Amino acid sequence: MTNESRKPSRADFEAALLSTHLPTLAVVTAQAAGEDSLLEAERPDYDFFGDGMGGFSEAFAARIRAEADNILWPIITGEKRPAPPPSASRVRHMIDWIAGAEVPAHYLPFLMEELMLDGIDHREPAPLPEAGRTLSAIVIGAGMSGLLAAYRLRQAGVDVTIVEANADVGGTWLLNRYPGVRVDTPNHLYSYSFEPNHDWPEFYSQGDVLLGYFQRFADHHGLRAVTRFGTRVEECRWHGDRGKWSVRANGGSVSLEADMLVSAVGQLNEPRYPDIEGRESFAGPNFHSARWDHSVDLKGKRVAVIGTGASAFQFVPEIAPDVSHMEVFQRTPPWLGPTDNYHDPVPEPFQWAVEHIPNYDKWYRFWLFWMMTDGILPAVRAQEGWNGPEGTIGPENAELRAALVEKVKEQLTRRPGLLEHVVPRYPLGGKRSLRDNGVWLKALQRDNVDLVTNPIARIEPDAVVTEDGKRHPADVLIYGTGFHASDFLRSFKVIGEDGVELHDRWGGDARAYLGLTVPGYPNFFMLYGPNTNIVVNGSIIFFSECAVRYLVECARMLAESGAVAMKVRPEVHDSFNARVDAENEKMAWGQPGVTSWYKNEKGRVSQNWPFALVDYWKATLKPDPEDYDLVPPPSERAARAA
């Protein structure tokens, strides 16, 4: 997904040298030169609040650009050829250099695969054996993970049908259309590893751009042709006698059947409304941010916003200039992560570099990936016996907290009294942190905006009433109150062996092995399932790619073995979940007194992955046959019984 219209020109190249990410430029120059002397002079030093440019001296920055000019331009124009591909030891040296530190050895295979320096998609599945059984799969959902699953399964030779309730692909980016909606993962990382995009208009692009990426992906790979749009699944049922899943949709008017069932409906797709007395009595327009009503003109209106989570954080600054008055009702504030370029456009010279400088796209994506891998994971893990300041769980956590509070103070020039209301009392990492380039606190300091922290008592036809008895008149009410995240698969039933419905089995406490599969539900897999959300490390697309690889390898196990079903063993499932629970209890989000959508109604953290990214990558390379019971076909079972 690139723009082929931009041809190399000397002026473009010179502009790119001034606009690029210097550590990336240094590494691609060394690789093209075939020797690493450039990397010996200085090493990047990344500050948590820095610009990511490595902190180089002016002299070394000038040297990087000069050597890049000398080595790269003749290669770009075709006058010279780049050096042969680097050896494994050289790649290791370059990885350590751009990371700014020696990378632990057990990360290297995982990072080399992500870097994809050889241009080979190592996650592409081999075709299933021709001699094996032919498999079919139904994928529920045509968002990011559903499209990915369908694409990979089809590569392997599985017959795939996607069922999608909506009229188009795109998932969350199709449904969330509120003002200011955008991704909070750097866009050069928020894309499939095998399908990069060189033309992101912003470093963190807006929803319509992201929707376009996934729509083009579906078009390019023929996924619309295997998708049944407008098909709302109501019930999925396992038929053990023939090893099939049946899917009923649209009031029974649609009935489908397949060997494998894949849920790709995600965690953040069913809007949650607060349980507030009188909510249904409000007479004016009212809607959830995930179902934004664009027919409502907010200009000159009194608007009440309930919630200060990720969505409100994005739409409040966008609509604040238009409304006559806005009151933002907050229960708990979010932590703000300084991100100066959160709304910045990607300069054209930078885009040119990504497209034309050899391997620049790979190394820049890799740098983003490493910076988001596990760097601050230790800072959100509680230190046993810690007795530091309130709202901290260890020395690194306390240090980060103090620094972030200072960043907030710097922004509160007009209303310093807001400080006590916008700094969380819970530890950093306890809830989702939000990308901050200053627009949120600017919005809260506007003359026409007030932050209300008194709890809401009830809602009346024309006002929100807080527990102190104060009425807050409103013409429009907007809910930024999140989703039913911990109520997995709440929009349809899944009936497994012995007629047990999945939600009855879970009893409000969803669990799965690797977030993917549950005992008693053969050949059923979930993407972005329980305990696969990530808080401070990585991209959800990476997690989906890992899970989908595992899913495809499960299909391979079925095909090669001739089994009609594979069932994860209960002891494997239970042991895995015990480890997850024990580790989550050590994390900021698992601490007593910290409440968030990460915890379910039982108080258990059912959303988050508490380990390093490399651990999930390793665990999902392929299924271990010892983890599963394979069910032979009926004919073989009958023969054995005889």
XYZ file of C-alpha atoms in Angstrom:
642
model
C 0.000 0.000 0.000
C 2.274 2.709 -1.303
C 2.038 5.751 -3.498
C 3.954 4.891 -6.646
C 3.548 8.391 -8.080
C 6.373 9.878 -6.023
C 9.573 9.371 -8.049
C 13.060 9.878 -6.611
C 14.450 13.374 -7.007
C 17.512 14.998 -5.536
C 15.452 17.739 -3.897
C 13.177 15.160 -2.283
C 16.161 13.220 -1.007
C 17.822 16.280 0.519
C 14.579 17.253 2.222
C 14.223 13.707 3.535
C 17.682 13.805 5.117
C 16.524 16.735 7.252
C 13.148 15.215 8.135
C 13.904 11.580 8.884
C 14.341 9.689 12.124
C 18.109 9.873 12.639
C 18.712 6.508 14.346
C 16.852 4.793 11.493
C 18.794 6.757 8.900
C 22.086 5.741 10.539
C 21.208 2.034 10.550
C 20.014 1.903 6.934
C 23.135 3.778 5.872
C 25.387 1.297 7.670
C 23.480 -1.626 6.182
C 23.726 -0.228 2.663
C 27.444 0.483 3.130
C 28.165 -3.016 4.362
C 30.162 -1.843 7.379
C 29.330 -0.368 10.760
C 31.897 2.325 11.457
C 29.127 4.929 11.516
C 27.540 3.102 14.431
C 30.701 3.110 16.525
C 30.951 6.863 17.179
C 27.795 7.364 19.261
C 24.866 5.265 20.434
C 21.266 6.520 20.767
C 20.162 7.610 24.217
C 16.383 7.736 24.454
C 14.699 9.836 27.109
C 11.192 8.757 28.136
C 9.905 12.253 27.378
C 12.287 12.877 24.483
C 11.729 13.153 20.731
C 13.187 9.724 19.961
C 15.958 11.190 17.815
C 18.704 9.599 19.887
C 20.141 12.626 21.667
C 23.073 12.780 19.239
C 25.612 15.583 19.164
C 25.201 18.062 16.319
C 28.454 16.812 14.816
C 27.296 13.205 14.754
C 23.875 14.131 13.379
C 25.643 15.983 10.558
C 27.873 12.963 9.956
C 24.856 10.638 9.693
C 23.286 12.863 7.054
C 26.559 13.277 5.138
C 27.272 9.551 4.994
C 23.670 8.843 4.077
C 23.986 11.309 1.204
C 27.196 9.685 0.006
C 26.007 6.082 0.273
C 22.247 6.066 -0.234
C 21.681 8.482 -3.111
C 23.709 6.457 -5.669
C 21.770 3.359 -4.610
C 18.399 5.117 -4.922
C 19.277 6.334 -8.433
C 20.577 2.907 -9.489
C 24.196 3.996 -9.956
C 25.393 1.582 -7.287
C 24.155 -1.562 -5.648
C 23.732 -1.873 -1.887
C 25.990 -4.180 0.063
C 24.923 -7.840 0.311
C 22.421 -8.678 3.054
C 24.024 -8.382 6.482
C 25.062 -11.426 8.471
C 23.088 -12.451 11.545
C 25.801 -11.035 13.809
C 25.671 -7.678 12.012
C 21.885 -7.546 12.269
C 22.234 -8.288 15.979
C 24.687 -5.395 16.282
C 22.334 -3.046 14.407
C 19.377 -4.122 16.560
C 21.312 -3.408 19.753
C 22.455 -0.064 18.370
C 19.055 1.281 17.313
C 17.537 -0.034 20.556
C 20.105 1.972 22.509
C 20.973 -1.049 24.650
C 21.833 -4.715 24.360
C 18.667 -6.624 23.576
C 18.224 -9.851 25.597
C 19.089 -12.889 23.489
C 15.677 -14.546 23.895
C 14.055 -11.577 22.135
C 16.146 -11.907 18.986
C 14.212 -14.567 16.982
C 10.966 -12.731 17.714
C 12.465 -9.363 16.729
C 14.136 -10.710 13.590
C 10.784 -12.039 12.428
C 9.125 -8.673 13.056
C 11.957 -6.788 11.316
C 11.468 -8.877 8.145
C 14.754 -7.591 6.738
C 14.902 -10.378 4.174
C 11.557 -9.257 2.772
C 9.991 -12.628 3.568
C 6.711 -12.822 5.456
C 7.698 -15.518 7.936
C 4.190 -15.633 9.360
C 2.668 -16.661 6.043
C 1.347 -20.178 6.485
C 2.338 -23.058 4.251
C -0.572 -24.701 2.458
C -2.280 -27.518 4.321
C -1.294 -30.970 3.032
C -3.237 -32.052 -0.050
C -3.605 -35.514 1.432
C -5.190 -34.125 4.601
C -8.844 -33.422 5.156
C -10.397 -30.324 3.588
C -11.408 -27.778 6.190
C -13.923 -24.973 6.338
C -14.175 -22.084 8.800
C -16.692 -19.407 9.709
C -15.173 -16.139 10.913
C -17.535 -13.860 12.829
C -16.559 -10.224 12.286
C -14.811 -8.332 9.481
C -12.700 -5.975 11.541
C -8.922 -6.000 11.849
C -8.593 -9.483 13.341
C -11.401 -11.074 11.328
C -9.941 -9.934 8.018
C -6.525 -11.152 9.121
C -7.861 -14.566 10.146
C -9.723 -15.013 6.875
C -6.692 -13.956 4.841
C -4.305 -16.354 6.605
C -6.739 -19.279 6.648
C -7.319 -18.864 2.919
C -3.573 -18.758 2.329
C -3.394 -22.142 4.028
C -6.201 -23.528 1.880
C -9.113 -23.394 4.322
C -12.532 -22.580 2.847
C -13.595 -19.405 4.694
C -16.872 -17.564 5.130
C -16.902 -14.248 7.010
C -20.176 -13.172 8.598
C -20.469 -9.486 9.413
C -23.411 -7.729 11.024
C -22.592 -4.392 9.428
C -22.716 -3.292 5.801
C -18.945 -2.993 5.402
C -15.622 -4.182 6.759
C -13.606 -2.214 9.300
C -14.944 -3.179 12.707
C -14.229 -0.522 15.313
C -13.172 2.005 12.672
C -16.485 1.583 10.876
C -18.587 1.963 14.039
C -16.667 4.629 15.953
C -17.222 7.785 13.909
C -17.135 10.431 16.619
C -15.227 13.700 16.079
C -11.500 13.285 16.664
C -11.436 9.484 16.638
C -7.918 8.258 15.939
C -5.489 5.465 16.733
C -3.222 5.713 19.777
C -0.554 3.362 18.418
C 1.950 4.973 15.996
C 0.512 4.407 12.558
C 3.674 3.048 10.992
C 3.272 0.239 13.538
C -0.536 0.004 13.493
C -0.736 -2.003 10.287
C -0.256 -5.616 9.342
C 3.443 -6.484 9.418
C 3.206 -7.949 5.903
C 1.119 -5.076 4.473
C 2.770 -1.783 5.432
C 1.464 1.584 4.331
C 3.891 4.360 3.397
C 1.265 7.064 3.027
C -0.131 7.623 6.512
C -1.103 11.310 6.577
C -0.543 11.616 10.343
C 1.684 9.835 12.836
C -1.526 8.782 14.606
C -4.112 8.780 11.864
C -7.819 9.423 12.196
C -10.589 6.873 11.939
C -11.552 7.401 8.304
C -7.948 6.812 7.217
C -7.736 3.609 9.227
C -11.067 2.427 7.862
C -9.731 3.031 4.364
C -6.659 0.886 5.086
C -8.752 -2.120 6.086
C -11.225 -1.583 3.245
C -8.350 -1.588 0.737
C -6.918 -4.701 2.368
C -10.250 -6.492 1.968
C -10.510 -5.362 -1.656
C -6.931 -6.287 -2.536
C -7.219 -9.812 -1.151
C -10.735 -10.613 -2.336
C -12.209 -10.844 1.144
C -15.474 -9.101 0.318
C -16.331 -11.995 -1.987
C -16.331 -14.408 0.967
C -18.167 -12.055 3.354
C -21.879 -12.118 4.125
C -22.687 -8.566 5.175
C -25.779 -7.669 7.175
C -25.610 -11.040 8.908
C -26.061 -10.818 12.669
C -25.118 -14.052 14.418
C -27.448 -15.189 17.192
C -26.364 -18.724 18.021
C -23.452 -21.064 17.316
C -23.833 -24.748 18.169
C -21.371 -27.625 18.157
C -22.509 -30.937 16.650
C -20.153 -33.591 17.962
C -21.720 -36.392 15.954
C -20.365 -34.882 12.752
C -17.678 -32.500 14.020
C -19.315 -29.316 12.766
C -20.320 -25.895 14.045
C -23.660 -24.542 12.916
C -24.308 -20.795 12.913
C -27.783 -19.286 13.027
C -28.227 -15.624 12.083
C -30.859 -13.028 11.228
C -33.689 -14.655 13.138
C -32.971 -18.054 11.681
C -33.179 -16.980 8.053
C -29.436 -17.658 7.669
C -27.938 -21.028 8.573
C -24.288 -21.914 7.972
C -22.020 -24.810 8.899
C -18.243 -25.301 9.084
C -15.507 -27.363 10.728
C -14.026 -24.426 12.614
C -15.568 -21.377 14.266
C -13.617 -18.163 14.835
C -14.939 -15.236 16.843
C -13.350 -11.965 15.791
C -15.849 -9.610 17.431
C -13.252 -8.169 19.818
C -13.646 -6.660 23.275
C -14.676 -3.081 22.510
C -17.752 -3.353 20.326
C -20.827 -3.256 22.597
C -21.387 0.246 24.087
C -21.926 0.389 27.822
C -24.342 2.931 29.291
C -24.082 3.891 32.950
C -26.618 2.662 35.453
C -27.936 6.093 36.496
C -31.427 6.784 37.774
C -33.554 8.564 35.196
C -31.212 7.954 32.264
C -34.108 7.102 29.942
C -35.980 10.280 30.945
C -33.650 12.733 29.234
C -35.735 14.584 26.671
C -33.028 15.961 24.408
C -30.698 14.187 21.990
C -28.516 11.642 23.782
C -26.153 9.041 22.411
C -23.018 6.996 23.086
C -19.760 8.097 21.470
C -19.543 4.730 19.671
C -22.922 5.436 18.067
C -22.441 9.146 17.399
C -25.498 10.920 16.046
C -24.150 13.220 13.343
C -27.628 14.624 12.707
C -27.417 16.527 16.013
C -26.028 20.043 15.608
C -24.036 20.870 18.747
C -23.422 24.518 17.884
C -24.692 26.796 20.593
C -25.934 23.873 22.704
C -25.393 23.059 26.370
C -23.697 19.684 26.302
C -23.160 17.253 29.164
C -20.474 14.616 28.654
C -20.441 11.650 31.026
C -17.058 9.918 31.165
C -13.423 10.876 30.658
C -12.035 7.738 29.035
C -10.291 7.333 25.701
C -13.228 8.392 23.503
C -14.167 11.493 25.507
C -10.485 12.414 25.594
C -10.611 12.623 21.805
C -14.015 14.147 21.105
C -14.249 16.743 23.908
C -11.461 18.980 22.491
C -13.022 18.681 19.032
C -16.543 19.835 19.960
C -15.669 22.280 22.765
C -15.209 25.304 20.455
C -18.704 24.838 18.986
C -20.879 24.375 22.070
C -22.216 27.218 24.183
C -21.261 25.396 27.367
C -19.970 21.938 28.212
C -19.804 20.088 31.497
C -17.618 17.007 31.635
C -18.619 14.578 34.386
C -15.630 12.633 35.636
C -15.448 9.672 37.984
C -11.687 9.090 37.793
C -9.111 10.910 35.653
C -6.819 9.137 33.183
C -3.046 9.247 33.187
C -1.710 11.392 30.351
C 1.248 10.145 28.322
C 3.112 13.041 26.656
C 2.991 12.594 22.872
C 3.834 15.859 21.149
C 3.196 14.529 17.629
C -0.175 12.954 18.424
C -2.039 15.215 15.979
C 0.914 16.025 13.715
C 0.881 15.360 9.974
C 3.626 13.177 8.561
C 5.840 15.547 6.554
C 6.089 14.707 2.862
C 9.884 14.294 3.069
C 9.378 11.728 5.823
C 6.881 9.824 3.669
C 9.386 9.993 0.807
C 12.072 8.447 3.010
C 9.773 5.613 4.086
C 8.999 4.823 0.470
C 12.347 5.346 -1.265
C 15.258 4.869 1.140
C 16.162 1.165 1.124
C 14.957 -0.656 4.270
C 13.976 2.604 5.977
C 10.371 1.424 6.378
C 11.485 -1.834 8.024
C 13.942 -0.288 10.471
C 11.651 2.601 11.440
C 8.779 0.211 12.117
C 11.185 -1.976 14.057
C 12.310 0.983 16.178
C 8.700 1.847 16.988
C 8.042 -1.790 17.796
C 10.992 -2.066 20.185
C 10.200 1.230 21.899
C 6.715 -0.129 22.642
C 7.730 -3.697 23.427
C 8.360 -4.083 27.132
C 10.240 -0.937 28.107
C 8.017 0.278 30.938
C 6.534 -3.104 31.886
C 8.720 -3.226 35.037
C 7.396 0.211 36.033
C 3.832 -1.090 36.259
C 4.730 -4.217 38.227
C 4.273 -3.891 42.004
C 7.363 -4.285 44.146
C 6.765 -6.586 47.079
C 6.901 -4.705 50.369
C 6.834 -1.281 48.686
C 5.962 1.481 51.139
C 6.407 4.553 48.967
C 4.107 7.492 48.213
C 0.376 6.959 47.809
C -0.584 5.924 44.313
C 2.721 4.198 43.555
C 3.740 0.530 43.519
C 7.520 0.706 43.194
C 10.449 3.073 42.648
C 10.183 3.212 38.840
C 6.438 3.703 39.081
C 6.936 6.518 41.596
C 9.569 8.192 39.422
C 7.321 8.118 36.360
C 4.369 9.365 38.382
C 6.318 12.377 39.643
C 7.506 13.233 36.139
C 4.006 12.954 34.650
C 2.522 15.138 37.379
C 5.067 17.829 36.531
C 4.036 17.601 32.873
C 0.423 18.152 33.893
C 1.341 21.127 36.091
C 3.107 22.779 33.162
C -0.153 22.748 31.179
C -2.462 24.163 33.854
C -1.574 27.814 33.324
C -5.156 29.116 33.340
C -6.684 26.850 36.004
C -4.001 25.529 38.350
C -6.765 24.469 40.722
C -7.633 21.651 38.328
C -4.485 19.763 39.321
C -6.074 17.778 42.148
C -8.899 16.725 39.815
C -6.873 15.663 36.785
C -4.053 13.723 38.488
C -5.102 10.129 39.215
C -4.763 8.715 42.702
C -4.274 5.195 41.392
C -0.827 4.063 40.188
C 0.341 4.600 36.632
C -0.748 1.551 34.634
C -3.843 0.938 36.766
C -6.036 2.092 33.897
C -5.515 2.925 30.267
C -3.146 5.862 29.791
C -3.990 8.300 27.021
C -1.843 10.034 24.416
C -1.472 13.684 25.360
C -0.355 16.574 23.183
C -1.954 19.226 25.390
C -5.400 19.509 23.793
C -7.275 17.747 26.621
C -6.214 20.089 29.401
C -6.567 23.074 27.088
C -10.172 22.059 26.527
C -10.827 21.712 30.264
C -9.456 25.228 30.789
C -11.742 26.856 28.230
C -14.190 29.462 29.523
C -17.129 27.431 28.242
C -16.013 24.103 29.753
C -16.300 22.875 33.355
C -15.040 19.645 34.856
C -17.521 18.170 37.338
C -16.190 15.611 39.818
C -19.187 15.335 42.147
C -20.881 11.956 41.559
C -24.057 11.911 39.487
C -27.232 11.239 41.477
C -29.744 11.108 38.640
C -30.656 12.369 35.203
C -33.748 14.506 34.600
C -35.422 15.442 31.289
C -33.301 18.593 30.941
C -30.421 18.229 33.373
C -27.877 16.071 35.156
C -28.160 16.277 38.960
C -25.117 15.577 41.117
C -25.127 14.220 44.660
C -24.581 17.701 46.097
C -28.037 18.578 44.772
C -26.819 20.843 41.978
C -28.690 20.755 38.672
C -26.598 20.940 35.520
C -28.925 21.959 32.653
C -28.188 20.305 29.315
C -29.611 20.261 25.799
C -27.558 17.249 24.656
C -26.172 14.316 26.619
C -23.182 12.311 25.323
C -21.977 9.111 26.938
C -18.253 8.393 26.803
C -18.663 5.433 29.120
C -16.849 2.671 27.313
C -17.911 -0.839 26.422
C -19.018 -4.150 27.875
C -15.429 -5.286 27.539
C -15.406 -8.112 30.077
C -18.708 -9.567 28.837
C -17.097 -11.392 25.957
C -19.207 -12.474 22.984
C -22.299 -10.994 24.608
C -24.123 -10.524 21.297
C -24.547 -14.244 20.532
C -24.688 -17.672 22.156
C -22.037 -20.365 21.809
C -23.268 -23.851 22.713
C -20.582 -26.491 23.056
C -20.397 -30.093 24.153
C -23.236 -31.396 26.300
C -25.327 -28.363 25.327
C -23.529 -25.984 27.690
C -23.719 -22.324 26.675
C -20.363 -20.572 26.951
C -21.597 -17.684 29.069
C -23.133 -20.122 31.533
C -19.814 -21.887 31.808
C -18.007 -18.611 32.385
C -20.517 -17.281 34.893
C -19.341 -13.707 34.373
C -15.643 -14.667 34.523
C -14.394 -15.272 30.975
C -11.270 -17.401 30.636
C -9.527 -19.117 27.744
C -6.259 -20.854 26.999
C -3.980 -18.255 25.367
C -7.121 -16.150 25.052
C -8.112 -18.470 22.229
C -9.852 -21.665 23.223
C -11.983 -23.145 26.012
C -12.434 -26.769 27.167
C -15.704 -28.231 25.933
C -15.829 -26.053 22.808
C -13.935 -27.998 20.123
C -12.572 -26.210 17.068
C -13.697 -22.860 18.484
C -11.247 -19.972 18.676
C -11.470 -16.368 19.854
C -9.339 -13.470 18.657
C -8.735 -10.646 21.146
C -10.194 -13.001 23.707
C -9.794 -13.039 27.496
C -6.450 -11.805 28.819
C -5.044 -10.700 25.469
C -5.406 -6.959 25.900
C -2.153 -5.027 26.285
C -1.765 -1.938 28.453
C 1.725 -0.480 28.152
C 3.480 -2.670 25.595
C 2.959 -3.400 21.941
C 0.229 -3.216 19.328
C -2.982 -5.217 19.277
C -2.280 -6.034 15.628
C 0.869 -7.881 16.715
C -1.176 -9.907 19.197
C -3.727 -10.710 16.507
C -1.017 -11.861 14.110
C 0.336 -14.209 16.787
C -3.119 -15.579 17.611
C -4.018 -16.074 13.956
C -0.794 -17.987 13.299
C -1.725 -20.323 16.170
C -5.241 -20.682 14.774
C -3.925 -21.652 11.332
C -1.539 -24.168 12.871
C -4.483 -25.684 14.735
C -6.171 -26.100 11.359
C -3.012 -27.823 10.162
C -3.107 -30.195 13.136
C -6.689 -31.122 12.268
C -5.876 -31.618 8.597
C -2.753 -33.693 9.145
C -4.205 -35.859 11.896
C -7.533 -36.463 10.220
C -9.236 -35.632 13.514
C -12.681 -34.048 13.370
C -12.080 -32.009 16.503
C -9.429 -30.747 18.866
C -10.235 -29.896 22.472
C -7.908 -28.091 24.822
C -7.377 -30.147 27.943
C -8.945 -28.680 31.093
C -5.753 -28.987 33.136
C -3.806 -27.078 30.463
C -6.441 -24.340 30.395
C -6.603 -24.096 34.186
C -2.840 -24.079 34.708
C -2.417 -21.302 32.149
C -5.107 -19.161 33.760
C -3.614 -19.666 37.221
C -0.309 -18.274 35.939
C -2.054 -15.330 34.300
C -4.025 -14.534 37.449
C -0.941 -14.731 39.670
C 0.978 -12.334 37.433
C -1.931 -9.917 36.966
C -2.173 -9.585 40.742
C 1.341 -8.126 40.690
C 0.514 -5.480 38.095
C -0.786 -1.957 38.635
C -4.124 -2.873 37.056
C -4.546 -5.797 39.422
C -3.983 -3.936 42.670
C -6.732 -3.871 45.323
C -8.828 -0.724 45.082
C -8.006 -0.118 41.415
C -11.209 -0.389 39.381
C -11.409 -0.329 35.606
C -12.831 -2.169 32.623
C -9.837 -4.472 32.935
C -11.645 -6.220 35.803
C -14.871 -8.161 35.448
C -17.823 -8.290 37.828
C -15.967 -10.868 39.934
C -13.081 -8.452 40.445
C -10.712 -10.569 38.366
C -8.553 -9.049 35.616
C -10.082 -10.776 32.604
C -8.717 -8.460 29.925
C -4.966 -8.044 30.227
C -1.849 -9.965 29.272
C 0.611 -9.442 32.156
C 3.728 -10.974 30.583
C 6.217 -9.801 27.953
C 5.216 -9.745 24.286
C 7.880 -12.319 23.465
C 6.118 -14.776 25.774
C 2.888 -14.605 23.755
C 4.827 -14.831 20.500
C 6.616 -17.966 21.681
C 3.460 -19.559 23.120
C 1.562 -19.109 19.851
C 4.151 -20.296 17.327
C 2.252 -23.574 17.034
C -0.016 -25.713 19.201
C 1.525 -28.393 21.363
C -0.250 -31.705 20.614
C 0.046 -32.551 24.313
C -2.270 -29.640 25.107
C -5.164 -31.108 23.142
C -7.365 -34.157 22.866
C -7.894 -35.060 19.220
C -11.232 -36.627 18.334
C -11.101 -39.144 15.459
C -13.890 -39.305 12.852
C -17.007 -41.367 13.693
C -15.943 -44.256 11.437
C -12.643 -44.608 13.230
C -14.335 -44.360 16.616
C -16.758 -47.087 15.629
C -13.924 -49.310 14.455
C -12.088 -48.813 17.720
C -15.221 -49.620 19.698
C -15.691 -52.827 17.717
